PDB file of C-alpha atoms in Angstrom:
ATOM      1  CA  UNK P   1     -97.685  78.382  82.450  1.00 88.00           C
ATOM      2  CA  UNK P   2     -96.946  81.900  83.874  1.00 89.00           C
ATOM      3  CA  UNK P   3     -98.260  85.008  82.966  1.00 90.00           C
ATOM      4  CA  UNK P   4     -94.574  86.245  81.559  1.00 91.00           C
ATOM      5  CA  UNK P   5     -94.905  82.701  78.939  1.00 91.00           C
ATOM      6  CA  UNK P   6     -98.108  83.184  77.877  1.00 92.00           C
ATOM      7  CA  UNK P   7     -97.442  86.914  76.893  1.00 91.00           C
ATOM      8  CA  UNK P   8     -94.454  85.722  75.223  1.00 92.00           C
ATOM      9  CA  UNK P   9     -96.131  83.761  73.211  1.00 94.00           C
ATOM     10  CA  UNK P  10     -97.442  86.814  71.115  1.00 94.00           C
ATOM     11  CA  UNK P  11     -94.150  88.521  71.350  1.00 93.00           C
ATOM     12  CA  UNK P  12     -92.711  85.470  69.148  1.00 94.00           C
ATOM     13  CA  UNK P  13     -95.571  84.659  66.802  1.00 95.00           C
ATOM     14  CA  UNK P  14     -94.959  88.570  65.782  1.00 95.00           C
ATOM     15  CA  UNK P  15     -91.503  88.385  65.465  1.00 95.00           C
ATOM     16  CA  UNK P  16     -91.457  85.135  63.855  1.00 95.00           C
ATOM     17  CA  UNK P  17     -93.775  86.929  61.405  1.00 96.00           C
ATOM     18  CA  UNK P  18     -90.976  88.803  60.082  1.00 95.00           C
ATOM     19  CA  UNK P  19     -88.145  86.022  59.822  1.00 95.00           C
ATOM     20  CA  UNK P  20     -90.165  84.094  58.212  1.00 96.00           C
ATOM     21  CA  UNK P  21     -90.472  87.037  55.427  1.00 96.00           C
ATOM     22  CA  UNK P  22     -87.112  87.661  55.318  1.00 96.00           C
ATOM     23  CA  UNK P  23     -86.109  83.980  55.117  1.00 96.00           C
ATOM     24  CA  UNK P  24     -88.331  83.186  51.829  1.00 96.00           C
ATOM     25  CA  UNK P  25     -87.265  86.484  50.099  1.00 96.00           C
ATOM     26  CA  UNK P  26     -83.609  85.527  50.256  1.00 96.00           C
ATOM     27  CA  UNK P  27     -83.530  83.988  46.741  1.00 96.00           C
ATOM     28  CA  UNK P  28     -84.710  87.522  45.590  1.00 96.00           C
ATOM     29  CA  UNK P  29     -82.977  89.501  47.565  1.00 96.00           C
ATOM     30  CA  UNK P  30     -79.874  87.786  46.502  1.00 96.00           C
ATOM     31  CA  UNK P  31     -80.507  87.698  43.103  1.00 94.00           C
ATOM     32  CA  UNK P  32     -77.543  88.782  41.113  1.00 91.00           C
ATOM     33  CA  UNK P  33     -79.382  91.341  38.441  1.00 92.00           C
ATOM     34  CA  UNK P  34     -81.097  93.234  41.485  1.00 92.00           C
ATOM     35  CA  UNK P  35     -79.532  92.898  44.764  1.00 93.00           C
ATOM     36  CA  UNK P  36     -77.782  95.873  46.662  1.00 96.00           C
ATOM     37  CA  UNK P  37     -74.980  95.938  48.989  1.00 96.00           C
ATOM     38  CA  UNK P  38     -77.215  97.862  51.123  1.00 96.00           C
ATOM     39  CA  UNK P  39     -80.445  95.946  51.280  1.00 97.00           C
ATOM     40  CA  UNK P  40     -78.472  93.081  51.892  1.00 96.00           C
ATOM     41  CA  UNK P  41     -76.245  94.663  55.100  1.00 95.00           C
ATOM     42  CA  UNK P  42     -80.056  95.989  55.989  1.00 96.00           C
ATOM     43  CA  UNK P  43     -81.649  92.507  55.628  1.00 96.00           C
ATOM     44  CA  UNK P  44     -78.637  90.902  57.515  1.00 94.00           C
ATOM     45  CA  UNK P  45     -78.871  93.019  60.350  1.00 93.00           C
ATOM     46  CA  UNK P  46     -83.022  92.288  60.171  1.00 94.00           C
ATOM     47  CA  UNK P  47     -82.198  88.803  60.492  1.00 93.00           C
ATOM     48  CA  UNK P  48     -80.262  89.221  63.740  1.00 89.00           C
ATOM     49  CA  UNK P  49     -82.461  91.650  65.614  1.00 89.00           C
ATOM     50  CA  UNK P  50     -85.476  89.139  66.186  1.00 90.00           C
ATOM     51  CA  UNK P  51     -82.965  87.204  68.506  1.00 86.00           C
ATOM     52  CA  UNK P  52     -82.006  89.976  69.983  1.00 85.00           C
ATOM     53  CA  UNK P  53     -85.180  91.297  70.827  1.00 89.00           C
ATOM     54  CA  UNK P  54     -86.573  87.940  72.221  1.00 88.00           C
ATOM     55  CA  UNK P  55     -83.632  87.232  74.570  1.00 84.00           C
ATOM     56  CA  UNK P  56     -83.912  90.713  75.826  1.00 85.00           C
ATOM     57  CA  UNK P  57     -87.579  89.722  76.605  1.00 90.00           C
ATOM     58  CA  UNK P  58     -86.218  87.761  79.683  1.00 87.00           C
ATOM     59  CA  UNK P  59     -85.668  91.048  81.064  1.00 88.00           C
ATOM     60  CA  UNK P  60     -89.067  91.652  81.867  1.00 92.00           C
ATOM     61  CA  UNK P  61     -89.896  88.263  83.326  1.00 91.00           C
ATOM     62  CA  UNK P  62     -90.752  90.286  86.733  1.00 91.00           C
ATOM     63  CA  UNK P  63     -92.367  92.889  85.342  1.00 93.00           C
ATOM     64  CA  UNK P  64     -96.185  93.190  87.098  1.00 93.00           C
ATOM     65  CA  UNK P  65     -98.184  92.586  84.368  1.00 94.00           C
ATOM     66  CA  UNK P  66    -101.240  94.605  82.917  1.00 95.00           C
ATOM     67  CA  UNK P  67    -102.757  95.540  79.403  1.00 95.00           C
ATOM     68  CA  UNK P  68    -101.337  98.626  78.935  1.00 95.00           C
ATOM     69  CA  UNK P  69     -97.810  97.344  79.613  1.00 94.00           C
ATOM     70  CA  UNK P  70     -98.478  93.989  77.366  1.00 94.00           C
ATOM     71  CA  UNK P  71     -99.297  96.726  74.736  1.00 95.00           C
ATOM     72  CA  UNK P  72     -96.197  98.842  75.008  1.00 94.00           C
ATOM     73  CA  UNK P  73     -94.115  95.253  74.747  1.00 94.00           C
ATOM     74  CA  UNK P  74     -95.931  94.304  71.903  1.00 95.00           C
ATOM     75  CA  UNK P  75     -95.772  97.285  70.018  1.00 96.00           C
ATOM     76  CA  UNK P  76     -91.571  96.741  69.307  1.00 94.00           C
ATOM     77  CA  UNK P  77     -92.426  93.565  67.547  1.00 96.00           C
ATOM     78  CA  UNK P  78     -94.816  95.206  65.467  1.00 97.00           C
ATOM     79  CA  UNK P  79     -92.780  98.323  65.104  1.00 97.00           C
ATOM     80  CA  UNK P  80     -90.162  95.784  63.749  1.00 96.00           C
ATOM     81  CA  UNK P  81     -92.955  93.677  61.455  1.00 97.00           C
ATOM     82  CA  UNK P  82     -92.838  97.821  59.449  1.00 97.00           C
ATOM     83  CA  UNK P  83     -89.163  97.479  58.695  1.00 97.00           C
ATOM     84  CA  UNK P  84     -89.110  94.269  57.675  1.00 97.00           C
ATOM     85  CA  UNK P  85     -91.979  95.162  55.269  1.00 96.00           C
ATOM     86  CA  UNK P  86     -90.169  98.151  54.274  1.00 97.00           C
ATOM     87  CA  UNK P  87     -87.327  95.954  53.469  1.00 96.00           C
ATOM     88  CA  UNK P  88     -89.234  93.003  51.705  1.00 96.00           C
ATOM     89  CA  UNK P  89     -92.837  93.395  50.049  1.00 95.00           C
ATOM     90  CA  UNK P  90     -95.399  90.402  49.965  1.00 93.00           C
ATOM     91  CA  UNK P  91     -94.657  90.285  46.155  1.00 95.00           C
ATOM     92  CA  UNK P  92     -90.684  90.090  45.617  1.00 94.00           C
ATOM     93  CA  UNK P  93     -91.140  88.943  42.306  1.00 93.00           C
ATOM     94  CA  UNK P  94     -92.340  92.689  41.235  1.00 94.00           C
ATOM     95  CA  UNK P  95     -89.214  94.297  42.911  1.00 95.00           C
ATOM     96  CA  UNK P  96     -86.866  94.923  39.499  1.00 95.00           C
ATOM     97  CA  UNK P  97     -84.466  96.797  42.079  1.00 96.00           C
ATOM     98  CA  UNK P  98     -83.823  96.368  45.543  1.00 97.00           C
ATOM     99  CA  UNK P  99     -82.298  99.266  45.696  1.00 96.00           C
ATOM    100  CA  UNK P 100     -84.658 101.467  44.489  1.00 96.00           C
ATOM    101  CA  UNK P 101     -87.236  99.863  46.079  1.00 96.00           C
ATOM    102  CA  UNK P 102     -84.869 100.763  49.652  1.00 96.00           C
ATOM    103  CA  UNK P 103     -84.361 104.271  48.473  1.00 96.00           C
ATOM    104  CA  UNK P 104     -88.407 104.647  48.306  1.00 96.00           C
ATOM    105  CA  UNK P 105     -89.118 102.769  51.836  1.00 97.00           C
ATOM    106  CA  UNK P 106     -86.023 104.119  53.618  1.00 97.00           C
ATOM    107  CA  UNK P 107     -88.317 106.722  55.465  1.00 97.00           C
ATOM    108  CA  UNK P 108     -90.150 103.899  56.582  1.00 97.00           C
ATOM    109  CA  UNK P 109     -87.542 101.519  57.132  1.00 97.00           C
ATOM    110  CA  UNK P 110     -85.573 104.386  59.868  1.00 97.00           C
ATOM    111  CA  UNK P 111     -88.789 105.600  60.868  1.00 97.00           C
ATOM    112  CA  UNK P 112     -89.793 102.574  62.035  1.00 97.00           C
ATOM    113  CA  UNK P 113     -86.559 102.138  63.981  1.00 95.00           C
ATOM    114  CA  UNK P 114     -86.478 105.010  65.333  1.00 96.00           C
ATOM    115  CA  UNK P 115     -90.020 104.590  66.643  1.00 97.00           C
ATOM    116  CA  UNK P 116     -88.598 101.065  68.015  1.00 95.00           C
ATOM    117  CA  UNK P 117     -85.338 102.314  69.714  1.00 93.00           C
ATOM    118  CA  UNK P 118     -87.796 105.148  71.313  1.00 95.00           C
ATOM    119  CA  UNK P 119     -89.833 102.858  72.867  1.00 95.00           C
ATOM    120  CA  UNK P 120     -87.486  99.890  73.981  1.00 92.00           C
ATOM    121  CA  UNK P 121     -85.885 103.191  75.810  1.00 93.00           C
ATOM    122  CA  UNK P 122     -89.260 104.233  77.743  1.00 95.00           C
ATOM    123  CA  UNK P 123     -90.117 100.311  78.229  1.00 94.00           C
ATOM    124  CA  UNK P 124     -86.896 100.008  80.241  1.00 92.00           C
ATOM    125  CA  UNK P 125     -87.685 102.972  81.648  1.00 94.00           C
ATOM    126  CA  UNK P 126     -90.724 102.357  83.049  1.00 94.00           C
ATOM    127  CA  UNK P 127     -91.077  98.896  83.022  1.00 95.00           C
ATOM    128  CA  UNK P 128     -87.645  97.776  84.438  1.00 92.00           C
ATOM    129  CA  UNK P 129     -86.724 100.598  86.311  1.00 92.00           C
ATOM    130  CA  UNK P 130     -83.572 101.487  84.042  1.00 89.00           C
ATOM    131  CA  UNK P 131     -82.759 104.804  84.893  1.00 91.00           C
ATOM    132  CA  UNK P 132     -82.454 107.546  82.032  1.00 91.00           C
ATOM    133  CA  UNK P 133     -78.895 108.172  83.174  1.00 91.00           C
ATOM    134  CA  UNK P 134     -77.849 104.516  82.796  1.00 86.00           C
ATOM    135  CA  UNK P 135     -74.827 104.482  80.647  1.00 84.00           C
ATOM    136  CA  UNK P 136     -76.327 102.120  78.238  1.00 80.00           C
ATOM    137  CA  UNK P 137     -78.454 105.094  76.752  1.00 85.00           C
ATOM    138  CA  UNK P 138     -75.340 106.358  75.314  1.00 87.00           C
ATOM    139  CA  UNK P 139     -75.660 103.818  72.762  1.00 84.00           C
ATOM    140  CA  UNK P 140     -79.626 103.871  72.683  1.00 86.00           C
ATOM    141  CA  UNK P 141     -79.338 107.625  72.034  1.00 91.00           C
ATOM    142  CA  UNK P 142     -76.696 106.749  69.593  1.00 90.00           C
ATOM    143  CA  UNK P 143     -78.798 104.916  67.744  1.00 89.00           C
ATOM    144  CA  UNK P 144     -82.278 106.616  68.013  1.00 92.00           C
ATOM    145  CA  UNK P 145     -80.156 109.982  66.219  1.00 94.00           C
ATOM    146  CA  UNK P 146     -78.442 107.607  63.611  1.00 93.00           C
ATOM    147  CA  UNK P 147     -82.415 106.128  62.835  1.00 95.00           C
ATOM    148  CA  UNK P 148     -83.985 109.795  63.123  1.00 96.00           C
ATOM    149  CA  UNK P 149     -80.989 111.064  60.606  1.00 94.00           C
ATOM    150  CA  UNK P 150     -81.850 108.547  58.320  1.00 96.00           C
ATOM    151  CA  UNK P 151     -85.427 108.577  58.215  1.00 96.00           C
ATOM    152  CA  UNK P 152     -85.349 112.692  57.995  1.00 96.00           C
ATOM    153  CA  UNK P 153     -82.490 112.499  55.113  1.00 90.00           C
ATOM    154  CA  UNK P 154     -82.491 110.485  52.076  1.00 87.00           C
ATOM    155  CA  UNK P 155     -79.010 109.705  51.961  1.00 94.00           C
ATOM    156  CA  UNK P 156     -77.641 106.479  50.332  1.00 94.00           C
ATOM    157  CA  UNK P 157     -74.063 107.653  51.554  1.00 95.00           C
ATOM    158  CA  UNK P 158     -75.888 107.670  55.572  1.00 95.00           C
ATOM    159  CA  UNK P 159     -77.948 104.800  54.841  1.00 95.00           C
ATOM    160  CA  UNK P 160     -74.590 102.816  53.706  1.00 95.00           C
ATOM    161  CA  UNK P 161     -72.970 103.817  56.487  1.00 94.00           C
ATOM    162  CA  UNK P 162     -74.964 103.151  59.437  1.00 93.00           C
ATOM    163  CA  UNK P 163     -75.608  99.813  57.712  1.00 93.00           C
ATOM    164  CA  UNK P 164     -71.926  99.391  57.936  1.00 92.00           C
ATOM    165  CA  UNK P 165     -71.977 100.065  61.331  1.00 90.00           C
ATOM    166  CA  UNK P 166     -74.823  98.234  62.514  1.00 88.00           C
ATOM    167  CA  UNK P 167     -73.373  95.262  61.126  1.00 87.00           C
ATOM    168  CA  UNK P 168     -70.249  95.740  62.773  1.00 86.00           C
ATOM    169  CA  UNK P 169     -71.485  96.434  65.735  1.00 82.00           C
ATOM    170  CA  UNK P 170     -73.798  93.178  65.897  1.00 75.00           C
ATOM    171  CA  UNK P 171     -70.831  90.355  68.056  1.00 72.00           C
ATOM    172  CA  UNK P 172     -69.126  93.604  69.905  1.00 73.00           C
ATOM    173  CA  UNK P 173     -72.926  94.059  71.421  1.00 70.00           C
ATOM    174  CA  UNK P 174     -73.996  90.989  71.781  1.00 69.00           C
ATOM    175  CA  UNK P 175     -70.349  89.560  73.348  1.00 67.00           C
ATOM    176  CA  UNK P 176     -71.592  92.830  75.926  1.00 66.00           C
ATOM    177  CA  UNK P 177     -74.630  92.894  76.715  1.00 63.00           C
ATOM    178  CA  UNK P 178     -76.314  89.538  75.474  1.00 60.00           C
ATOM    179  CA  UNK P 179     -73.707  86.491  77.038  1.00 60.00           C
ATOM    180  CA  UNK P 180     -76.373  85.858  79.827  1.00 57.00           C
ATOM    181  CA  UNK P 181     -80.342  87.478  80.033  1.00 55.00           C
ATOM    182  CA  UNK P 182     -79.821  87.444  83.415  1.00 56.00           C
ATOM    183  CA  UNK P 183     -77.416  90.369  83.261  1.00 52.00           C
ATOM    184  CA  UNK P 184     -80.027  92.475  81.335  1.00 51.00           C
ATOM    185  CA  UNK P 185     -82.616  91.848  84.059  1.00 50.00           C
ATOM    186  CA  UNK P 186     -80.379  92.953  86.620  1.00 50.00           C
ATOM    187  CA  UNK P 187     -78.639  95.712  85.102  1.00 48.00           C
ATOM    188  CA  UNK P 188     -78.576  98.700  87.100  1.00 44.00           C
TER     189      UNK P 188
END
C-alpha cells in the first residue's frame, strides 16, 4: 500500500461520515408536512459533493507527503462533515421544519463552504502547484463570494438561488472537469 492509499483511507471514512447522514435522514427530509424546496436542492447537492471531492483526491497522488499537508487535506472533509450537520442534526425526528431549521444553520451551512472552497484553493495552490492565475479560479472565486454572501446575509431569496445554481451547475462541471482524474492532476 502507498503512502497516497493509506492517507486516503481517512479522507473516505470522513466523507463517508457524512453520506451516510444524509442517506438515513432522507425519509425526514422528504417528509411531506416539513420538507423545503431548499433543504432538499441543499441536501442534493450534499449528496454529490463527496464524489466529487474523492475523485479530485487523485490529484494529489504525487504530492510529497508530510503531516502538515495530510492535515490541510483532511481538513475539507471535515469542513464538509459541518455542512452536512448544518443540514441534518443527529435527531431528525425533533426537526418540525426543515426550513426553519436551514434558516437557523445557514451561517453555518455557507460558512462552512466557504471555509472549504478557501482551502481546496490554497491546497491546489500549494500542494499541486496550480497557479493563482489558473483560469479555473474564476469559478473557485465564483463560488467562495456566492458561499461568503450567503453565510454574511440571511437571505432565503440568495440561499434559493445559489441552490438553484449549484444544482445546475453539478453535470456542466463534472462533464468539464471530472471525465478523467488524470486531467485534474495534470492541469496546468
Amino acid at each position: 500500500m502507498s503512502l497516497f492509499e493509506y492517507l486516503t483511507i481517512s479522507f473516505s471514512l470522513v466523507l463517508s461520515f457524512a453520506v451516510i447522514r444524509i442517506i438515513a435522514a432522507l425519509p425526514a427530509i422528504l417528509d411531506t408536512a416539513r420538507r423545503d424546496w431548499v433543504h432538499i436542492a441543499w441536501t442534493a447537492y450534499t449528496l454529490i459533493a463527496p464524489s466529487w471531492m474523492w475523485w479530485n483526491m487523485w490529484a494529489y497522488h504525487t504530492v510529497s507527503w508530510n503531516y502538515f499537508s495530510f492535515l490541510s487535506i483532511l481538513t475539507g472533509p471535515s469542513l464538509f462533515l459541518v455542512q452536512v450537520t448544518a443540514l441534518v442534526p443527529s435527531n431528525v425526528a425533533a426537526v418540525s421544519s426543515w426550513r426553519a431549521r436551514f434558516e437557523a444553520q445557514a451561517r453555518l451551512f455557507f460558512g462552512a463552504g466557504a471555509a472549504w472552497w478557501l482551502l481546496a484553493i490554497g491546497n491546489s495552490w500549494l500542494l499541486l502547484g496550480v497557479p493563482l492565475t489558473n483560469p479555473t479560479r474564476i469559478i473557485h472565486l465564483t463560488v467562495l463570494v456566492g458561499y461568503v454572501f450567503a453565510a454574511l446575509r440571511p437571505s432565503r431569496r440568495l440561499h434559493a438561488a445559489l441552490a438553484i445554481v449549484a444544482c445546475a451547475s453539478v453535470f456542466p462541471i463534472m462533464a468539464v472537469f471530472f471525465l478523467s482524474p488524470d486531467r485534474l492532476a495534470t492541469s496546468p
